[in-house]
Coordinates of C-alpha atoms in Angstrom, one line a residue:
V258 CA 136.4 148.7 -58.7
I259 CA 135.9 149.9 -62.3
V260 CA 132.7 151.7 -63.3
A261 CA 132.7 151.6 -67.1
T262 CA 130.4 151.4 -70.2
N263 CA 130.1 148.0 -71.9
A264 CA 132.5 148.8 -74.5
F265 CA 135.3 149.7 -72.1
G266 CA 134.4 146.9 -69.8
M267 CA 134.7 144.4 -72.7
G268 CA 138.3 145.4 -73.0
I269 CA 139.2 144.4 -69.5
N270 CA 141.5 141.3 -69.5
Q271 CA 141.8 140.6 -65.8
P272 CA 141.3 136.9 -64.9
K273 CA 140.4 137.3 -61.3
V274 CA 137.4 139.6 -61.6
R275 CA 135.0 138.4 -58.9
F276 CA 132.0 140.6 -59.6
V277 CA 130.3 141.8 -62.8
I278 CA 127.3 144.2 -62.0
H279 CA 124.9 145.5 -64.7
N280 CA 123.0 148.6 -63.6
S281 CA 120.6 147.9 -66.6
P282 CA 120.1 145.0 -69.0
S283 CA 122.2 144.5 -72.0
R284 CA 120.8 145.0 -75.4
S285 CA 120.8 141.3 -76.2
P286 CA 121.5 137.9 -74.6
E287 CA 124.7 137.7 -76.6
A288 CA 125.9 140.9 -75.3
Y289 CA 125.0 140.0 -71.7
Y290 CA 126.6 136.6 -72.0
Q291 CA 129.9 138.2 -73.1
E292 CA 129.8 141.0 -70.7
S293 CA 129.1 138.7 -67.7
G294 CA 131.8 136.5 -69.0
R295 CA 134.4 139.0 -67.9
A296 CA 134.0 137.6 -64.3
G297 CA 135.7 134.4 -63.2
R298 CA 138.1 133.9 -66.1
D299 CA 140.5 132.3 -63.9
G300 CA 138.2 129.4 -63.4
K301 CA 137.0 130.3 -59.9
P302 CA 133.5 131.1 -58.8
A303 CA 132.4 134.7 -59.3
I304 CA 129.0 136.6 -59.2
C305 CA 127.1 138.5 -61.9
L306 CA 124.4 140.8 -60.7
L307 CA 121.9 142.4 -63.1
F308 CA 119.5 145.2 -62.0
Y309 CA 116.3 145.1 -63.8
R310 CA 112.8 146.4 -63.6
P311 CA 109.9 146.0 -65.9
T312 CA 110.0 149.5 -67.2
D313 CA 113.4 148.7 -68.8
A314 CA 111.6 146.5 -71.3
S315 CA 110.2 149.4 -73.4
K316 CA 113.6 151.3 -73.1
L317 CA 115.3 148.2 -74.7
T318 CA 112.8 147.7 -77.5
S319 CA 112.6 151.4 -78.2
W320 CA 116.4 151.6 -78.6
A321 CA 116.4 148.5 -80.9
V322 CA 113.9 150.3 -83.1
S323 CA 115.9 153.4 -83.2
S324 CA 118.9 151.2 -84.3
G325 CA 117.1 150.4 -87.6
I326 CA 118.0 146.8 -87.3
N327 CA 115.1 144.4 -87.2
E328 CA 117.1 141.6 -85.7
Q329 CA 117.9 143.8 -82.7
I330 CA 114.3 144.1 -81.9
T331 CA 113.9 140.3 -81.6
K332 CA 117.1 140.2 -79.4
A333 CA 115.8 143.0 -77.3
W334 CA 112.6 141.0 -76.4
E335 CA 114.7 137.9 -75.8
M336 CA 116.7 139.8 -73.3
V337 CA 113.4 141.0 -71.7
N338 CA 112.3 137.3 -71.7
Y339 CA 115.5 136.4 -69.9
C340 CA 115.1 139.1 -67.1
E341 CA 111.3 138.1 -66.7
R342 CA 111.6 134.4 -66.5
S343 CA 112.0 133.2 -62.9
D344 CA 111.0 129.6 -63.3
M345 CA 113.9 128.4 -65.4
C346 CA 117.6 128.1 -64.4
R347 CA 119.6 131.0 -66.0
K348 CA 122.2 128.4 -67.3
I349 CA 119.4 126.4 -68.9
W350 CA 117.8 129.5 -70.5
M351 CA 121.1 130.5 -72.1
E352 CA 121.8 127.0 -73.3
N353 CA 118.3 126.9 -74.9
Y354 CA 118.8 130.2 -76.5
F355 CA 122.1 129.5 -78.1
N356 CA 121.2 125.9 -79.0
S357 CA 118.3 127.3 -81.0
E358 CA 120.9 128.8 -83.4
N359 CA 122.0 125.3 -84.5
L360 CA 125.6 125.6 -83.3
I361 CA 128.0 122.8 -84.1
N362 CA 128.8 122.2 -80.4
Q363 CA 125.4 121.7 -78.6
T364 CA 125.2 121.7 -74.8
D365 CA 123.2 120.0 -72.3
S366 CA 120.1 121.9 -71.5
T367 CA 118.6 119.8 -68.7
K368 CA 121.2 120.1 -65.9
V369 CA 120.6 123.1 -63.7
C370 CA 123.6 125.1 -62.4
G371 CA 122.6 125.2 -58.7
N372 CA 124.1 128.7 -58.4
C373 CA 121.7 131.2 -60.1
D374 CA 118.9 133.3 -58.3
V375 CA 116.4 130.8 -59.7
C376 CA 118.1 127.7 -58.5
L377 CA 118.9 129.3 -55.0
F378 CA 115.7 131.2 -54.2
A379 CA 112.9 129.9 -56.3
T380 CA 109.9 128.1 -54.6
P381 CA 108.8 124.6 -55.9
S382 CA 107.5 124.9 -59.5
E383 CA 103.8 124.1 -58.5
D384 CA 103.8 127.0 -56.1
N385 CA 105.6 129.5 -58.4
H386 CA 103.0 130.5 -60.7
V387 CA 100.0 133.0 -60.3
D388 CA 96.9 133.0 -62.4
I389 CA 96.6 136.4 -64.1
T390 CA 93.8 135.6 -66.5
G391 CA 91.4 138.2 -64.9
D392 CA 94.2 140.8 -65.0
A393 CA 94.9 139.9 -68.6
I394 CA 91.3 140.5 -69.5
S395 CA 91.2 144.0 -67.8
I396 CA 94.4 145.1 -69.5
V397 CA 93.4 143.7 -73.0
N398 CA 90.0 145.5 -72.8
I399 CA 91.7 148.8 -72.0
A400 CA 94.3 148.5 -74.7
G401 CA 91.7 147.1 -77.2
S402 CA 89.5 150.2 -76.6
L403 CA 92.3 152.8 -77.4
K404 CA 91.8 152.8 -81.1
K405 CA 88.1 153.2 -80.9
H406 CA 88.7 156.4 -78.8
N407 CA 91.6 157.6 -80.8
E408 CA 93.8 157.3 -77.8
T409 CA 97.3 155.9 -77.3
M410 CA 99.1 154.7 -74.0
T411 CA 102.7 154.1 -73.1
F412 CA 103.7 151.3 -70.7
L413 CA 103.5 153.6 -67.7
Q414 CA 100.2 155.2 -68.7
L415 CA 98.6 151.7 -69.2
I416 CA 99.7 150.8 -65.5
E417 CA 98.4 154.1 -64.3
A418 CA 94.9 153.6 -66.0
W419 CA 94.7 149.9 -64.7
S420 CA 95.6 151.3 -61.3
G421 CA 92.6 153.7 -61.1
Y422 CA 94.4 157.0 -62.1
G423 CA 93.6 159.7 -64.5
H424 CA 90.2 158.4 -65.3
N425 CA 88.8 162.0 -65.5
K426 CA 90.8 162.4 -68.8
I427 CA 90.1 158.8 -70.0
H428 CA 86.3 158.9 -69.4
W429 CA 85.7 155.9 -71.7
I430 CA 87.2 153.6 -69.1
K431 CA 84.3 154.1 -66.5
P432 CA 81.7 152.3 -68.7
L433 CA 84.3 149.3 -69.1
I434 CA 84.4 149.1 -65.3
R435 CA 80.7 149.4 -64.9
D436 CA 80.1 146.5 -67.4
G437 CA 82.6 144.3 -65.7
L438 CA 85.2 144.4 -68.6
V439 CA 87.8 146.0 -66.5
T440 CA 88.6 145.5 -62.7
I441 CA 90.9 148.2 -61.3
C442 CA 93.9 146.9 -59.5
G443 CA 94.9 149.4 -56.9
D444 CA 98.4 149.7 -55.6
D445 CA 97.3 148.1 -52.4
K446 CA 96.4 144.8 -54.4
K447 CA 99.6 144.5 -56.5
S448 CA 102.9 146.4 -56.6
R449 CA 103.7 148.5 -59.7
E450 CA 106.6 146.3 -60.4
F451 CA 104.3 143.2 -60.6
K452 CA 101.8 145.0 -62.7
G453 CA 104.7 145.8 -65.1
R454 CA 105.6 142.2 -65.1
I455 CA 102.1 141.1 -66.0
I456 CA 102.0 143.6 -68.9
N457 CA 105.5 142.5 -70.2
H458 CA 104.2 138.8 -70.0
L459 CA 101.3 139.9 -72.2
L460 CA 103.6 141.6 -74.6
L461 CA 105.9 138.6 -74.8
E462 CA 102.9 136.3 -75.5
S463 CA 101.4 138.7 -78.1
F464 CA 98.2 139.5 -76.1
L465 CA 99.5 143.1 -76.4
Q466 CA 102.1 144.6 -78.9
E467 CA 104.1 147.7 -79.1
K468 CA 103.9 150.3 -81.8
Y469 CA 106.6 152.8 -82.2
H470 CA 106.5 156.5 -82.8
A471 CA 109.6 158.2 -83.8
T472 CA 110.3 161.9 -82.7
L473 CA 113.3 164.0 -83.6
Y474 CA 115.2 162.9 -80.6
S475 CA 113.9 159.4 -79.6
V476 CA 111.4 156.5 -80.1
I477 CA 108.4 156.1 -78.1
A478 CA 106.7 152.8 -77.6
R479 CA 103.0 152.7 -77.3
I480 CA 100.8 149.7 -76.5
S481 CA 97.9 148.2 -78.5
L482 CA 96.1 145.0 -78.8
G483 CA 98.1 142.1 -80.0
K484 CA 97.0 139.1 -82.3
N485 CA 96.4 136.8 -79.2
G486 CA 94.5 139.5 -77.3
Q487 CA 91.5 139.1 -79.7
A488 CA 90.6 136.0 -77.6
L489 CA 90.2 138.0 -74.6
Y490 CA 89.0 141.3 -75.8
G491 CA 85.3 141.9 -74.9
L492 CA 85.3 139.2 -72.2
K493 CA 84.1 140.1 -68.7
V494 CA 86.5 139.5 -65.9
A495 CA 84.1 137.6 -63.7
D496 CA 83.3 135.2 -66.7
S497 CA 87.0 134.5 -67.5
E498 CA 87.0 130.8 -66.5
S499 CA 84.0 129.8 -68.4
A500 CA 84.6 131.9 -71.4
L501 CA 88.1 131.1 -72.1
K502 CA 88.8 128.2 -74.5
E503 CA 92.5 128.1 -73.7
P504 CA 94.0 127.3 -70.3
P505 CA 94.4 130.1 -67.8
I506 CA 97.3 132.5 -68.2
Y507 CA 100.0 132.1 -65.7
I508 CA 103.0 134.2 -64.7
S509 CA 105.9 133.0 -62.5
K510 CA 106.5 134.6 -59.3
Q511 CA 109.6 136.9 -59.1
V512 CA 112.2 135.1 -57.1
S513 CA 114.1 138.3 -56.4
E514 CA 111.3 140.1 -54.5
N515 CA 112.5 139.2 -51.0
F516 CA 116.1 139.2 -51.0
L517 CA 118.8 142.0 -51.0
L518 CA 122.0 142.3 -52.7
S519 CA 123.8 141.6 -49.4
E520 CA 121.9 138.4 -49.1
V521 CA 122.8 137.3 -52.5
S522 CA 126.4 137.9 -51.9
A523 CA 126.6 136.5 -48.5
T524 CA 124.6 133.4 -49.4
S525 CA 126.4 132.8 -52.6
L526 CA 129.8 133.4 -51.4
A527 CA 129.4 131.4 -48.2
K528 CA 128.0 128.5 -50.4
Q529 CA 131.2 128.6 -52.4
D530 CA 133.6 129.2 -49.6
L531 CA 134.6 132.3 -51.4
F532 CA 135.5 135.3 -49.2
V533 CA 137.8 137.8 -50.9
N534 CA 139.7 140.3 -49.0
L535 CA 139.6 143.2 -51.3
D536 CA 142.3 145.1 -49.5
S537 CA 144.8 142.4 -50.0
E538 CA 144.0 142.3 -53.6

């Protein structure tokens, strides 16, 4: 077992690596593709596991901004997209991503791998989406009111406000609730993780946007209204179906919610008849 940074890990030239585990997302799909490619270079099945939570998104994008490379910001958001998508085979996602770069050797982006978490654990597509239009209206109305009140919010602060916390300090949110522009979503209704996924989805679809504030030691991402959020801003949650001109906003369910690392390992390895005796290695 080797615990290392990505720079050291990329120098490993051991063909029979059976596991590559990321404790946080890579900074781009290209980096993740190369790093996960350290596993199974002998042609035998291997497992790549990526630990991710929605709060990682703002960390990735803030780092990208601090790098000073505009292209890196786009790639950071693509990595967030990869982590958040749970309705598309991981292999197909990667093929679509790299095929968009007009490479000479194009690959087939229609055949699923049958081995990734989406292929193994996702529910049928018609049951794998949740309508979040009402949630989106609440979030957009909070974010859209920030500028008017000379306020800013980070990712976590927005979740807190939407969850019903800290309203003594942000007193202007109470009239929004009273007028039906915001519906508070307590932790008993949705988990913090799922709320984070909703906000990331709205960021990816430009209903919200991040603006960055540089300090002496770091870059802080703050959330504001995005270009597509104008269509939702000012709507009442109860009138969302009749007021929206566009179809409802959906988010795919997280396929990883109900299984553990041990289940992934046991299921995948049993499926491939690949039991490795680490002691004998």
